[in-house]
Short mmCIF file of C-alpha atoms in Angstrom, two decimals:
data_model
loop_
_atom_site.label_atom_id
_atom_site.label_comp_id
_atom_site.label_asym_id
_atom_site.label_seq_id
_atom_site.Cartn_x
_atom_site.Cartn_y
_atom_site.Cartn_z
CA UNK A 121 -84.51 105.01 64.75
CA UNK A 122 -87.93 105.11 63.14
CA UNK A 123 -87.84 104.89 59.45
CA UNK A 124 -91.61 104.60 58.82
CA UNK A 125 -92.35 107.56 55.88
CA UNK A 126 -95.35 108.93 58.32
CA UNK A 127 -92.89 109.53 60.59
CA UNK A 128 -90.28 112.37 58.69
CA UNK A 129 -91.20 115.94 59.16
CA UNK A 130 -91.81 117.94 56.71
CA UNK A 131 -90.14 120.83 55.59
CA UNK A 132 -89.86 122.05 52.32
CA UNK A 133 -91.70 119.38 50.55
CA UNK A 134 -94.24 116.62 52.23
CA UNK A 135 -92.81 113.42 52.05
CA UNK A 136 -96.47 111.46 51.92
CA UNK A 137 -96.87 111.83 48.06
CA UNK A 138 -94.91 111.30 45.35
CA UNK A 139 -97.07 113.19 42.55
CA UNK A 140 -99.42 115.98 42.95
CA UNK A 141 -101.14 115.60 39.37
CA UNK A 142 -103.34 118.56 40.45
CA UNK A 143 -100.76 121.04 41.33
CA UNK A 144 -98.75 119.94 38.17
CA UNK A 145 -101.99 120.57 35.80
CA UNK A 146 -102.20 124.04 37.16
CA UNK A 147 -98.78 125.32 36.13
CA UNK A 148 -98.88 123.80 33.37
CA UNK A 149 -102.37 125.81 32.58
CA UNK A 150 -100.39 128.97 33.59
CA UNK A 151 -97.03 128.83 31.58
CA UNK A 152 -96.99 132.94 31.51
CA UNK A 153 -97.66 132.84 35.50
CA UNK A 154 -94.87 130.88 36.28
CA UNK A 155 -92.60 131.26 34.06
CA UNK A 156 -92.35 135.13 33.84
CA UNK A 157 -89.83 136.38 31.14
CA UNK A 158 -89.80 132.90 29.70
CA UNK A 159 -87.17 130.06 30.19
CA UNK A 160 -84.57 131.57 31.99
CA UNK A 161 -86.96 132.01 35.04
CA UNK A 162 -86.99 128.23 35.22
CA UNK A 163 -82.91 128.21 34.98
CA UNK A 164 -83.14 130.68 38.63
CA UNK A 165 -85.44 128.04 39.68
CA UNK A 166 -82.81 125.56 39.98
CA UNK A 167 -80.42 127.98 40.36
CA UNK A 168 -82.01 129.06 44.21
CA UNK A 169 -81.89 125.14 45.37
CA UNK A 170 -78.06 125.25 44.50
CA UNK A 171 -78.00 128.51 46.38
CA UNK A 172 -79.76 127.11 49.43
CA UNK A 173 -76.78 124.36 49.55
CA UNK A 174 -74.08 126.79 48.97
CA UNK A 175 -75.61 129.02 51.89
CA UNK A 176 -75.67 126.05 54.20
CA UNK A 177 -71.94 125.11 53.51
CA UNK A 178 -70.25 128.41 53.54
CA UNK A 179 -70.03 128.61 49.83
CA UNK A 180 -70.63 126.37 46.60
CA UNK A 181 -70.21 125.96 42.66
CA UNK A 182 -73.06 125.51 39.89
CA UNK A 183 -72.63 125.45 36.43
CA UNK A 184 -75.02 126.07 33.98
CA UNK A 185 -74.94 124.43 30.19
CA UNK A 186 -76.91 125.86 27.32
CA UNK A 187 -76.57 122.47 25.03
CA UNK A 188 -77.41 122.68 21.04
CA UNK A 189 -80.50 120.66 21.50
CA UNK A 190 -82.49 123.68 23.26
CA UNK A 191 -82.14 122.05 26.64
CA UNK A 192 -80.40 123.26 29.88
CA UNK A 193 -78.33 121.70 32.46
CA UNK A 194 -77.29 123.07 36.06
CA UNK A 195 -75.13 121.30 37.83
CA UNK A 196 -74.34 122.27 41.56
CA UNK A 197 -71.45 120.99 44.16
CA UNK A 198 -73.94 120.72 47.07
CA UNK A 199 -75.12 117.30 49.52
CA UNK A 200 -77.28 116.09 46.71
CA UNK A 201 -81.23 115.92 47.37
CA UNK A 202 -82.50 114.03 50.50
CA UNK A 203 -83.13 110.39 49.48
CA UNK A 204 -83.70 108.38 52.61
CA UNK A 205 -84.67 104.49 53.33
CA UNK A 206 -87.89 103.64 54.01
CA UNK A 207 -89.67 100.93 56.28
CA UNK A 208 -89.67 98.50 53.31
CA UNK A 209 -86.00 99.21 52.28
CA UNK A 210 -86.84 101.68 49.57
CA UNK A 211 -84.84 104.38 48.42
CA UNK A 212 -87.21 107.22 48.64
CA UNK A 213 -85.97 110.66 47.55
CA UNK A 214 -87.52 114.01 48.46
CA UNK A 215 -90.70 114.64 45.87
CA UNK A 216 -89.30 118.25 45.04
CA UNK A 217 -90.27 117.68 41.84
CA UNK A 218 -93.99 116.47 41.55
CA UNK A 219 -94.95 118.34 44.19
CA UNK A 220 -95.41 121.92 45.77
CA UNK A 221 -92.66 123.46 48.03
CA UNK A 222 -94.69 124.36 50.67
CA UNK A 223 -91.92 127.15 51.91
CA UNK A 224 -92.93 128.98 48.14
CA UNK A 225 -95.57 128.20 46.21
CA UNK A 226 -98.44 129.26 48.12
CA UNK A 227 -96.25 132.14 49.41
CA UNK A 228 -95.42 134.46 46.39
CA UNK A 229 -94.14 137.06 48.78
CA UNK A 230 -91.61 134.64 50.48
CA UNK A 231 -89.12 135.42 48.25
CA UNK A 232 -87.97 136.82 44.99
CA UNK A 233 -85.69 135.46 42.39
CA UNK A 234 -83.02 137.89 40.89
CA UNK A 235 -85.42 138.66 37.79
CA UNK A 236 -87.35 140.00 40.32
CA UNK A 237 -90.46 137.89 40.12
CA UNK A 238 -91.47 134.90 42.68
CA UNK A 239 -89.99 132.06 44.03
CA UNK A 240 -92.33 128.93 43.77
CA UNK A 241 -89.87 126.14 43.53
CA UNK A 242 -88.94 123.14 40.90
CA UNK A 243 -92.31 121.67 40.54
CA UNK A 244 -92.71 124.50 38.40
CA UNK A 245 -89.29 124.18 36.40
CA UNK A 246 -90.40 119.73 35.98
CA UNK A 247 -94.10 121.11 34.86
CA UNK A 248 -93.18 123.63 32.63
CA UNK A 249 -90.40 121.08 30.52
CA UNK A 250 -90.90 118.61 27.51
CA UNK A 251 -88.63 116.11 29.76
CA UNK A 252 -86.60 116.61 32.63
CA UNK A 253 -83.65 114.31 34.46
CA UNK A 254 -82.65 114.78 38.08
CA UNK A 255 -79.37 113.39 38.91
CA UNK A 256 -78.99 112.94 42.67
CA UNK A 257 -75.41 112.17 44.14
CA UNK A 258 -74.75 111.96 48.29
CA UNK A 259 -72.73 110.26 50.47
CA UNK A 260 -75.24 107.02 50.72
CA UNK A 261 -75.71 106.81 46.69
CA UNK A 262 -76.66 108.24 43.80
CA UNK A 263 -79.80 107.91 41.66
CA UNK A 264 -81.24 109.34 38.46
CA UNK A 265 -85.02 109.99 37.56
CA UNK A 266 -86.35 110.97 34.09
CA UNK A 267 -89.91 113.39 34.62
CA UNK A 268 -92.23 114.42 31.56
CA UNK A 269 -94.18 117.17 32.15
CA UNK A 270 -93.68 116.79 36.04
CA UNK A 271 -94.74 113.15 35.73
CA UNK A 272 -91.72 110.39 36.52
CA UNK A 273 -91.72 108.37 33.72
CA UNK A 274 -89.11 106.34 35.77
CA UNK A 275 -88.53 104.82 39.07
CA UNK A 276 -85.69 105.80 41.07
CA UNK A 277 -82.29 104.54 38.84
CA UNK A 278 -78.82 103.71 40.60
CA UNK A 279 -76.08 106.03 39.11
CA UNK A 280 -72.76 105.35 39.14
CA UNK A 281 -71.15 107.21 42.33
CA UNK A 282 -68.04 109.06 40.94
CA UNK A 283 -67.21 110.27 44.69
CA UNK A 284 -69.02 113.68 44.74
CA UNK A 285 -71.88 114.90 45.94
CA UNK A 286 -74.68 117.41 44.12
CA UNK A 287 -77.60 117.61 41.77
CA UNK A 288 -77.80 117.49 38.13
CA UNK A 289 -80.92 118.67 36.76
CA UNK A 290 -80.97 118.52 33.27
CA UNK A 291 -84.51 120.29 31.22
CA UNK A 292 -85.70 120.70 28.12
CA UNK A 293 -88.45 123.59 28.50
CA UNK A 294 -92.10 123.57 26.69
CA UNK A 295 -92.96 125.41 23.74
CA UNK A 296 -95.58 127.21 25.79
CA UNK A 297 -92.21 128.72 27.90
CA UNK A 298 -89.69 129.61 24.92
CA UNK A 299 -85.97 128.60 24.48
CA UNK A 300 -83.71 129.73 26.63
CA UNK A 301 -81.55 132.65 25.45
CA UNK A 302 -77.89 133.13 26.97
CA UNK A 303 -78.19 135.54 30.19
CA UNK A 304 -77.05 138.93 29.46
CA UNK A 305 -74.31 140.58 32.10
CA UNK A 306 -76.54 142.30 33.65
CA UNK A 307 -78.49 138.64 34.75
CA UNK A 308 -75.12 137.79 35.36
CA UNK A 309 -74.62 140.53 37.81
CA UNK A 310 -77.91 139.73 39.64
CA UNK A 311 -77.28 136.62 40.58
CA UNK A 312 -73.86 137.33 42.03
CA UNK A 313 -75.60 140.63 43.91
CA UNK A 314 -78.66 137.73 45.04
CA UNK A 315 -76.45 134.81 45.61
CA UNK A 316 -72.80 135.56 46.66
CA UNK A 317 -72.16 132.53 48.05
CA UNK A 318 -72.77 130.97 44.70
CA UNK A 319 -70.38 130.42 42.12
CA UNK A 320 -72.21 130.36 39.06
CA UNK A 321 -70.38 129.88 35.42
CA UNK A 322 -72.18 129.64 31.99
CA UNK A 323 -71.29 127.40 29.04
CA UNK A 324 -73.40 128.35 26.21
CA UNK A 325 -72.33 124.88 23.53
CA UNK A 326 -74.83 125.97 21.17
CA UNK A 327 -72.63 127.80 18.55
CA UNK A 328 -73.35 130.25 15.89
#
């Protein structure tokens, strides 16, 4: 099989860059733009990725912490994101990150979240936080990778496998976004209406 990286097709992401510093800069110059409503747009962000697993496996689980440090964790049950070998033996995992979905961004009108605004994919959930760490788990490994600002900080980091698969993409957002308040029912509500092959539970930890 040919494993050269000019060689995979692209689908949702294009697998020749790593970081587009550009397309970064430019949400990051819009916070109001892409982050409608404030933080917990970036939360549905992540949310629709788990979705997209649970859809292609007949159903799935995500779970979403509000920790007392501002920051927000979801956590899904899904294949993990695509990480694949390259020519030279390196892991290389799918730049969803640091670089434009190409199914959304340019695309406002591709689809809408439950809030009801666009769907432009997690480059804008990495540029839009403080710090953000992506914990990948699949059947060939698992890695971790810290991002500030949409810019890896880190290289790609063996995790301990634990014998699941699934993503763990844990955010603190930027002051230019807002903290993230608890979702009322009716959020609640939308995503089960939007996503009902999604399982979604809350666990707000940060007391009073």
């Amino acid at each position: 099989m040919d494993v050269t990286r000019a060689s995979w097709v692209n689908t949702t992401h294009d697998w020749s860059g790593v970081v587009d510093a550009e397309h970064l800069a430019g949400i990051r110059r819009s916070p109001a733009e892409f982050s409608p409503g404030g933080a917990w747009h970036l939360v549905l962000e992540v949310l629709a990725y788990a979705a997209d697993e649970a859809s292609g496996q007949g159903g799935g689980n995500c779970l979403v912490v509000l920790h007392p440090d501002g920051s927000v964790s979801v956590r899904d049950d899904g294949r993990g994101t695509d990480t694949r070998v390259d020519e030279h033996g390196r892991n290389v995992k799918k730049p969803v990150m640091a670089t434009k979905d190409l199914r959304f961004f340019d695309f406002p009108e591709a689809e809408a979240l439950p809030d009801g605004h666009p769907r432009r994919g997690m480059s804008v959930v990495a540029a839009l936080s403080e710090w953000l760490v992506h914990t990948n788990r699949r059947l060939n490994g698992a890695w971790t990778q810290r991002y500030e600002h949409g810019v890896p900080v880190t290289g790609l980091e063996p995790a301990e496998t634990d014998g699941t698969t699934g993503t763990l993409v844990h955010f603190r957002t930027d002051a230019s976004v807002g903290s993230t308040a608890g979702p009322a029912a009716a959020d609640l509500a939308a995503l089960a209406g939007a996503w009902p092959q999604l399982a979604v539970r809350v666990d707000d930890r940060r007391g009073g």
